[in-house]
Coordinates of C-alpha atoms in Angstrom, one line a residue:
M229 CA 77.1 96.4 82.4
R230 CA 73.7 98.1 82.1
Q231 CA 72.2 101.2 83.4
T232 CA 71.1 101.3 87.1
V233 CA 67.5 100.6 87.8
T234 CA 66.0 103.1 90.3
A235 CA 64.2 101.5 93.2
S236 CA 62.5 102.9 96.3
L237 CA 64.5 104.1 99.2
L238 CA 64.0 102.9 102.8
M239 CA 64.9 105.4 105.5
L240 CA 65.3 104.3 109.1
S241 CA 66.0 107.4 111.0
L242 CA 67.7 107.0 114.4
A243 CA 68.2 103.3 113.8
P244 CA 70.3 101.3 116.2
C245 CA 73.6 99.9 114.9
V246 CA 72.8 96.8 112.8
H247 CA 75.0 93.8 113.5
A248 CA 73.9 90.7 111.6
A249 CA 74.5 88.2 108.9
D250 CA 73.7 89.3 105.4
L251 CA 71.2 92.2 105.7
P252 CA 68.1 91.8 103.5
L253 CA 68.1 94.8 101.1
R254 CA 66.7 95.6 97.7
F255 CA 68.9 97.0 95.0
N256 CA 69.4 100.8 95.4
E257 CA 67.8 100.6 98.9
V258 CA 69.3 102.8 101.6
K259 CA 69.5 101.6 105.2
E260 CA 70.7 103.4 108.3
V261 CA 73.0 100.7 109.7
A262 CA 74.1 102.8 112.7
P263 CA 73.2 106.3 113.9
G264 CA 74.2 108.7 111.1
V265 CA 75.7 105.8 109.0
F266 CA 73.9 105.0 105.8
F267 CA 74.5 102.1 103.3
R268 CA 73.2 102.1 99.7
Y269 CA 73.1 98.7 98.0
A270 CA 74.1 98.8 94.4
S271 CA 72.7 96.3 91.9
I272 CA 75.0 93.4 90.9
S273 CA 74.9 89.7 90.2
A274 CA 77.5 87.1 89.4
T275 CA 74.9 84.6 88.3
D276 CA 72.0 86.5 86.7
P277 CA 73.0 88.5 83.6
S278 CA 69.6 90.3 83.6
V279 CA 70.6 92.2 86.7
P280 CA 72.0 95.6 85.7
F281 CA 75.4 96.6 87.1
G282 CA 74.9 99.7 89.4
G283 CA 78.4 100.5 90.2
C284 CA 79.7 100.1 93.8
N285 CA 77.9 100.2 97.1
N286 CA 78.1 103.6 98.8
I287 CA 78.3 104.5 102.5
W288 CA 77.9 107.9 104.0
I289 CA 78.5 109.1 107.5
V290 CA 76.6 112.2 108.8
C291 CA 78.9 114.1 111.1
K292 CA 78.1 117.1 113.2
D293 CA 78.5 119.7 110.5
Y294 CA 79.3 117.7 107.3
V295 CA 79.0 114.4 105.5
V296 CA 81.7 111.9 104.5
V297 CA 81.1 109.5 101.6
I298 CA 82.8 106.2 101.0
D299 CA 83.5 105.7 97.3
A300 CA 82.8 108.1 94.4
N301 CA 81.2 105.4 92.2
F302 CA 80.8 106.1 88.4
P303 CA 79.6 109.6 87.6
M304 CA 76.0 108.6 86.6
P305 CA 75.3 106.4 89.7
A306 CA 77.1 109.1 91.8
A307 CA 74.4 111.5 90.8
E308 CA 71.8 109.1 92.1
V309 CA 73.7 108.6 95.3
L310 CA 73.9 112.3 95.8
S311 CA 70.1 112.5 95.5
A312 CA 69.7 109.7 98.0
I313 CA 72.0 111.5 100.5
R314 CA 69.9 114.6 100.2
K315 CA 66.9 112.6 101.4
T316 CA 68.8 111.8 104.6
T317 CA 70.6 115.1 105.4
D318 CA 71.1 118.6 104.1
K319 CA 74.6 118.9 105.6
P320 CA 77.4 119.7 103.1
I321 CA 79.4 116.8 101.7
R322 CA 83.0 117.6 102.7
Y323 CA 85.0 114.5 102.0
V324 CA 84.8 111.5 99.6
L325 CA 87.1 108.5 99.9
D326 CA 88.2 106.6 96.8
T327 CA 88.9 103.2 98.2
H328 CA 90.9 102.4 95.1
H329 CA 91.4 103.6 91.5
H330 CA 88.9 101.5 89.6
G331 CA 86.2 103.4 87.7
D332 CA 83.2 102.2 89.6
H333 CA 84.8 103.6 92.8
A334 CA 86.7 106.7 91.6
Y335 CA 85.5 108.0 88.3
G336 CA 82.6 110.0 89.9
N337 CA 85.1 112.3 91.7
E338 CA 84.1 115.3 89.6
V339 CA 80.5 114.9 90.6
W340 CA 81.4 115.2 94.3
A341 CA 83.9 118.0 93.7
R342 CA 81.2 120.1 92.1
V343 CA 79.3 120.1 95.4
G344 CA 82.4 121.1 97.3
A345 CA 83.8 117.8 98.4
K346 CA 87.5 117.0 98.8
I347 CA 88.6 113.7 97.4
I348 CA 90.8 111.5 99.7
A349 CA 92.8 108.4 98.7
S350 CA 95.9 106.5 99.7
K351 CA 99.1 107.6 98.2
A352 CA 99.3 104.5 96.0
T353 CA 95.8 105.1 94.6
A354 CA 96.6 108.8 94.0
R355 CA 99.7 107.9 92.2
L356 CA 97.9 105.3 90.0
M357 CA 95.2 107.9 89.2
E358 CA 97.7 110.6 88.3
E359 CA 99.9 108.4 86.1
R360 CA 97.4 106.1 84.5
G361 CA 94.0 107.6 85.2
P362 CA 93.6 110.1 82.4
R363 CA 94.2 107.5 79.7
Q364 CA 92.1 104.8 81.3
F365 CA 89.3 107.3 81.9
A366 CA 89.3 108.5 78.3
E367 CA 89.1 104.8 77.1
A368 CA 86.2 104.1 79.4
K369 CA 84.4 107.3 78.4
T370 CA 84.5 106.5 74.7
G371 CA 83.7 102.8 75.3
N372 CA 80.4 101.1 74.7
D373 CA 79.2 101.8 78.3
G374 CA 80.6 105.3 78.5
P375 CA 77.3 107.1 78.1
K376 CA 75.6 104.9 80.7
Y377 CA 78.2 105.3 83.4
I378 CA 80.3 108.4 82.7
G379 CA 78.3 110.7 80.5
D380 CA 79.9 114.1 80.0
S381 CA 81.8 114.1 83.4
G382 CA 85.5 114.8 83.5
F383 CA 88.4 113.1 85.3
K384 CA 89.6 114.2 88.7
T385 CA 92.4 113.1 90.9
P386 CA 92.4 113.1 94.7
D387 CA 92.9 116.3 96.6
I388 CA 94.3 114.6 99.8
S389 CA 96.5 111.5 100.0
F390 CA 97.8 109.6 102.9
D391 CA 100.3 106.8 103.6
E392 CA 98.8 104.5 106.2
K393 CA 96.1 106.3 108.2
Y394 CA 94.0 109.4 107.9
V395 CA 91.5 110.2 110.7
L396 CA 88.3 112.3 110.5
D397 CA 86.9 113.0 114.0
D398 CA 84.5 115.7 114.9
G399 CA 83.5 114.4 118.3
V400 CA 80.3 112.9 116.9
Q401 CA 81.7 110.5 114.4
R402 CA 85.2 109.0 114.1
I403 CA 86.3 107.6 110.7
E404 CA 89.7 106.0 110.4
L405 CA 90.9 105.6 106.8
L406 CA 93.4 102.8 106.6
H407 CA 95.8 101.6 103.9
V408 CA 97.2 98.2 105.1
G409 CA 98.8 97.0 102.0
H410 CA 98.4 95.5 98.5
M411 CA 95.0 93.7 98.2
H412 CA 92.6 94.0 95.4
T413 CA 94.8 96.8 94.1
A414 CA 98.1 98.3 95.4
G415 CA 96.2 101.3 96.9
D416 CA 93.2 99.8 98.7
A417 CA 91.9 101.9 101.6
V418 CA 89.2 100.9 104.0
A419 CA 87.1 103.1 106.4
Y420 CA 86.9 101.9 110.0
L421 CA 84.2 103.3 112.3
P422 CA 85.3 102.2 115.7
K423 CA 82.4 103.8 117.6
H424 CA 79.9 101.6 115.5
Q425 CA 82.2 98.6 115.0
I426 CA 81.7 99.0 111.2
L427 CA 84.3 98.4 108.5
C428 CA 83.7 99.7 105.0
T429 CA 86.1 97.6 102.8
G430 CA 85.6 98.7 99.2
D431 CA 86.7 95.8 97.0
A432 CA 89.2 94.5 99.6
C433 CA 86.4 92.4 100.8
V434 CA 83.2 91.7 98.8
N435 CA 80.1 89.5 99.5
G436 CA 79.8 87.2 96.5
A437 CA 81.7 86.1 93.4
F438 CA 82.8 89.6 92.7
N439 CA 86.6 89.4 93.1
F440 CA 88.6 90.8 90.3
M441 CA 92.2 89.7 90.9
G442 CA 93.9 91.2 87.9
H443 CA 95.5 94.0 89.9
S444 CA 95.9 92.0 93.1
N445 CA 98.7 90.5 95.2
S446 CA 96.9 87.4 96.6
A447 CA 99.5 86.6 99.2
S448 CA 99.6 90.2 100.5
W449 CA 95.8 90.2 100.3
I450 CA 95.6 87.3 102.7
R451 CA 98.0 89.0 105.2
C452 CA 96.1 92.3 105.0
L453 CA 92.7 90.6 105.6
E454 CA 94.3 89.0 108.7
K455 CA 95.3 92.4 109.9
L456 CA 91.8 93.7 109.3
E457 CA 90.4 90.8 111.3
G458 CA 92.3 92.3 114.3
L459 CA 89.9 95.3 114.3
D460 CA 86.9 95.4 116.6
V461 CA 84.3 94.9 114.0
K462 CA 80.8 93.5 113.9
L463 CA 79.5 94.7 110.5
I464 CA 81.2 94.7 107.1
C465 CA 80.0 97.0 104.5
P466 CA 81.6 95.6 101.3
G467 CA 82.3 97.3 98.0
H468 CA 79.9 94.9 96.3
G469 CA 77.2 92.6 97.7
L470 CA 75.2 92.7 100.9
P471 CA 76.5 93.9 104.3
S472 CA 77.4 91.0 106.6
G473 CA 79.1 90.1 109.9
K474 CA 82.8 90.0 110.5
E475 CA 82.9 86.4 109.3
L476 CA 82.8 87.9 105.8
L477 CA 86.5 88.7 106.2
Q478 CA 87.2 85.1 106.9
K479 CA 85.3 83.9 103.9
Q480 CA 87.1 86.3 101.6
K481 CA 90.5 85.2 103.0
R482 CA 89.6 81.5 102.7
Y483 CA 88.8 81.9 99.0
F484 CA 92.3 83.2 98.3
Q485 CA 93.9 80.6 100.6
D486 CA 92.1 77.7 99.0
L487 CA 92.7 79.0 95.5
R488 CA 96.4 79.4 96.2
D489 CA 96.7 76.0 97.8
H490 CA 94.9 74.3 94.9
V491 CA 97.0 75.9 92.2
D492 CA 100.2 75.3 94.1
K493 CA 99.4 71.6 94.5
G494 CA 98.5 71.4 90.8
L495 CA 101.8 73.0 89.7
K496 CA 103.8 70.7 92.0
S497 CA 102.1 67.6 90.5
G498 CA 102.8 68.7 87.0
K499 CA 99.3 69.8 85.9
D500 CA 98.8 72.5 83.3
L501 CA 96.4 75.4 83.8
P502 CA 93.4 73.8 82.1
A503 CA 93.7 70.7 84.4
I504 CA 94.2 72.9 87.5
T505 CA 91.1 74.8 86.6
A506 CA 88.9 71.8 85.8
S507 CA 89.8 70.1 89.1
L508 CA 89.1 73.1 91.4
N509 CA 86.2 72.2 93.6
L510 CA 85.2 74.4 96.5
P511 CA 81.6 73.5 97.6
W512 CA 81.6 76.0 100.4
Y513 CA 82.4 78.8 97.9
K514 CA 79.4 77.9 95.7
E515 CA 77.2 77.8 98.9
W516 CA 78.4 81.3 99.7
T517 CA 78.3 82.9 96.2
G518 CA 76.1 80.7 94.1
K519 CA 78.9 80.1 91.6
E520 CA 81.5 77.4 91.1
A521 CA 85.0 78.7 91.9
R522 CA 86.4 76.9 88.7
Q523 CA 84.1 79.2 86.6
I524 CA 86.2 82.2 87.6
E525 CA 89.0 81.3 85.2
D526 CA 90.7 84.7 85.3
N527 CA 91.3 84.5 89.0
I528 CA 92.8 81.0 88.7
K529 CA 95.1 82.1 85.9
H530 CA 96.2 85.1 88.0
V531 CA 97.2 83.0 90.9
H532 CA 98.8 80.4 88.5
D533 CA 100.9 83.2 87.1
E534 CA 101.8 84.6 90.5
L535 CA 103.0 81.3 91.8
Q536 CA 105.1 80.8 88.7
G537 CA 106.8 84.2 89.1
K538 CA 105.2 85.7 86.0
I539 CA 103.6 88.7 87.7
K540 CA 105.5 91.7 89.1
H541 CA 103.1 93.0 91.7
D542 CA 104.9 96.3 91.9
A543 CA 104.1 96.9 88.3
L544 CA 100.4 96.3 88.9
G545 CA 100.1 99.3 91.0
L546 CA 103.1 101.0 92.4
G547 CA 104.6 102.0 89.1
P548 CA 108.1 101.7 87.7
D549 CA 109.9 103.1 90.7
W550 CA 108.9 100.0 92.7
I551 CA 110.6 97.3 90.6
E552 CA 112.2 94.0 91.6
G553 CA 115.9 93.7 91.1
R554 CA 118.7 91.1 91.4
S555 CA 119.2 90.7 95.1
Y556 CA 120.1 88.2 97.9
C557 CA 117.2 85.8 98.0
R558 CA 116.4 82.1 98.4
L559 CA 117.8 81.4 95.0
T560 CA 121.2 82.6 96.1
P561 CA 123.6 79.7 97.1
G562 CA 123.9 79.5 100.8
W563 CA 120.7 81.6 101.5
E564 CA 119.5 81.5 105.1
R565 CA 116.5 83.1 106.7
P566 CA 117.5 86.5 108.3
R567 CA 117.8 86.7 112.0
K568 CA 118.8 90.3 112.8
V569 CA 118.0 93.7 111.2
V570 CA 119.2 97.1 112.2
L571 CA 116.7 100.0 111.7
P572 CA 116.4 103.7 112.6
N573 CA 114.5 104.5 115.7
L574 CA 110.8 103.8 115.0
S575 CA 107.6 104.7 116.8
P576 CA 106.3 102.0 119.3
S577 CA 103.3 101.3 117.0
R578 CA 105.6 100.6 114.0
R579 CA 107.9 98.5 116.2
A580 CA 105.0 96.4 117.3
E581 CA 103.8 96.0 113.7
L582 CA 107.2 94.7 112.5
S583 CA 107.4 92.3 115.5
E584 CA 103.9 91.0 114.6
L585 CA 104.7 90.7 110.9
L586 CA 108.1 89.1 111.2
P587 CA 108.2 87.4 114.7
G588 CA 111.4 85.4 113.9
I589 CA 113.6 88.4 113.4
E590 CA 115.5 90.5 116.0
F591 CA 115.0 94.2 115.3
C592 CA 117.6 96.5 116.7
Y593 CA 116.9 100.2 116.7
A594 CA 119.7 102.7 116.3
R595 CA 119.5 106.4 117.2
N596 CA 122.4 107.5 115.1
Q597 CA 125.1 106.3 112.6
A598 CA 127.6 105.3 115.3
E599 CA 125.0 103.2 117.1
A600 CA 124.0 101.6 113.8
E601 CA 127.6 100.6 113.1
R602 CA 127.9 99.0 116.5
L603 CA 124.7 97.1 116.2
A604 CA 125.5 96.0 112.6
E605 CA 127.8 93.2 114.0
G606 CA 126.0 89.9 113.2
A607 CA 123.1 91.7 111.3
D608 CA 121.7 90.4 108.1
A609 CA 120.5 93.9 107.0
V610 CA 121.0 97.5 107.9
I611 CA 118.2 100.0 107.0
G612 CA 118.6 103.7 106.7
F613 CA 122.3 104.0 107.5
S614 CA 125.6 103.6 105.6
V615 CA 127.9 100.9 106.8
A616 CA 131.6 101.9 106.8
G617 CA 133.0 98.5 107.9
A618 CA 130.8 96.4 105.7
A619 CA 133.7 94.2 104.5
A620 CA 134.1 92.8 107.9
L621 CA 130.4 92.0 108.4
K622 CA 130.2 88.5 106.9
S623 CA 126.5 88.1 107.7
L624 CA 125.4 91.4 106.0
H625 CA 123.4 90.8 102.8
W626 CA 121.2 93.9 102.4
V627 CA 121.6 97.7 103.0
Q628 CA 118.7 100.1 102.4
L629 CA 120.0 103.6 101.9
P630 CA 118.0 106.8 102.5
P631 CA 116.6 108.5 99.4
G632 CA 119.2 110.1 97.2
T633 CA 122.1 108.3 98.8
T634 CA 123.8 106.4 96.0
R635 CA 127.5 107.4 96.0
I636 CA 128.4 104.5 98.3
T637 CA 126.5 101.8 96.5
E638 CA 129.4 100.5 94.3
P639 CA 131.6 99.4 97.2
L640 CA 128.7 97.6 98.9
R641 CA 127.7 95.8 95.7
N642 CA 131.2 94.7 95.1
L643 CA 131.0 92.9 98.4
G644 CA 127.9 91.1 97.1
I645 CA 125.6 93.1 99.3
S646 CA 122.1 94.0 97.9
V647 CA 121.6 97.8 98.0
T648 CA 118.1 99.3 97.8
T649 CA 116.8 102.9 97.9
T650 CA 113.6 104.8 97.5
R651 CA 112.5 108.1 96.0
E652 CA 111.3 111.1 98.1
T653 CA 107.9 110.7 96.4
Q654 CA 107.4 107.2 97.6
S655 CA 105.9 105.9 100.8
Q656 CA 109.0 105.1 102.7
W657 CA 107.3 103.0 105.4
A658 CA 105.2 101.0 102.9
H659 CA 108.3 100.3 100.8
L660 CA 110.3 99.3 103.9
R661 CA 107.6 97.1 105.2
E662 CA 107.2 95.3 101.9
N663 CA 111.0 94.8 101.5
L664 CA 111.4 93.4 105.0
H665 CA 108.7 90.9 104.3
R666 CA 110.3 90.0 101.0
F667 CA 113.8 89.7 102.7
A668 CA 112.4 87.4 105.4
R669 CA 110.8 85.0 102.9
G670 CA 113.7 85.1 100.4
D671 CA 111.9 87.0 97.6
A672 CA 113.6 89.6 95.3
L673 CA 113.8 93.1 96.8
L674 CA 112.2 96.2 95.4
G675 CA 114.2 99.3 94.5
V676 CA 117.5 97.5 94.0
V677 CA 120.3 99.7 92.7
D678 CA 122.0 98.0 89.8

């Protein structure tokens, strides 16, 4: 990585909302892509080593009385972005979203805090930064590129964290911050601007051969991109690369799908990793990115290790509390796909989400313990309730208890029932959603009580 090259800024005040294929921009150029919405294109290239790495793209939204910035960047580029913002507005910068915990998106937090901004991130990103951030920041600061990108700046964690959604709406601009699951990292958040049909994706979606998959869950990433495709969007502002139309989400998803399919076929035919890598041929990917997919060997190895069960995705981002354990799964003799799950009463939106995620399962919602026990007859899993008559429930294979409820786990485990729980500090909904998806496809559950 090299120092950012300063280029001239292009300001298009009162511009109409731009909806197009790749927008033609110069490095470090600023364009108003919708009224009050600005995009700064950071220098990057996957094919030309002479191009300096300028950190991440930045987006800022000018609201009625304040400014919201998407991504903190590295500290040194952040100072340049701050200067660019001041050429578009003198309103105070109130919020900055860290789309994820990587340095080129979050290490500039202190720069923004010094001008009064509050840092926002998903709970998973906040946790990653709190637990691992100080050490990783120190290593980056003392590394070869530390002076170029970090300088004398300090490390700062987010001030505000959210589970799935955090909305900023002042009547002029509406910004929906969304965490839909494990993608590039466990904590990826995107910023959706429904008024302008714009989606700011961070590294959950990039335009070019810029995917780092080392902290990713590729299967979950595909599902999350499908969910984002359901949004009313015409312009994607990616974390790296040029802004583009909604079709960029499909390209990003296709890369992961094709990569997983190729590696899976190679493994089933007995090929080793070098042979799988050498035989990868995705002409459409080279046409899109300018690079052969087989050249990105780290991504191929990551998917190879995923499909062989060598990667614990929870350990990549959600920490030691979210670990896989021995549980009822497709390796269990007699395993069958679940058909019925009893849950606490959920909001209509969450019910709809589960029905969409797992259409083959009957979800029964209980208002209290007595109703849960009545509905448990014929259920494969009971979530959020104890089950007094578990011995008589031959189909029951999984019980998820509320946080701190462990005294009844031994009798359930003696019956061969998998028991899971969570901690109060965890995202209960994210944990449940992930475990339900695992249960449906026969994968090991998270948070199993041994």
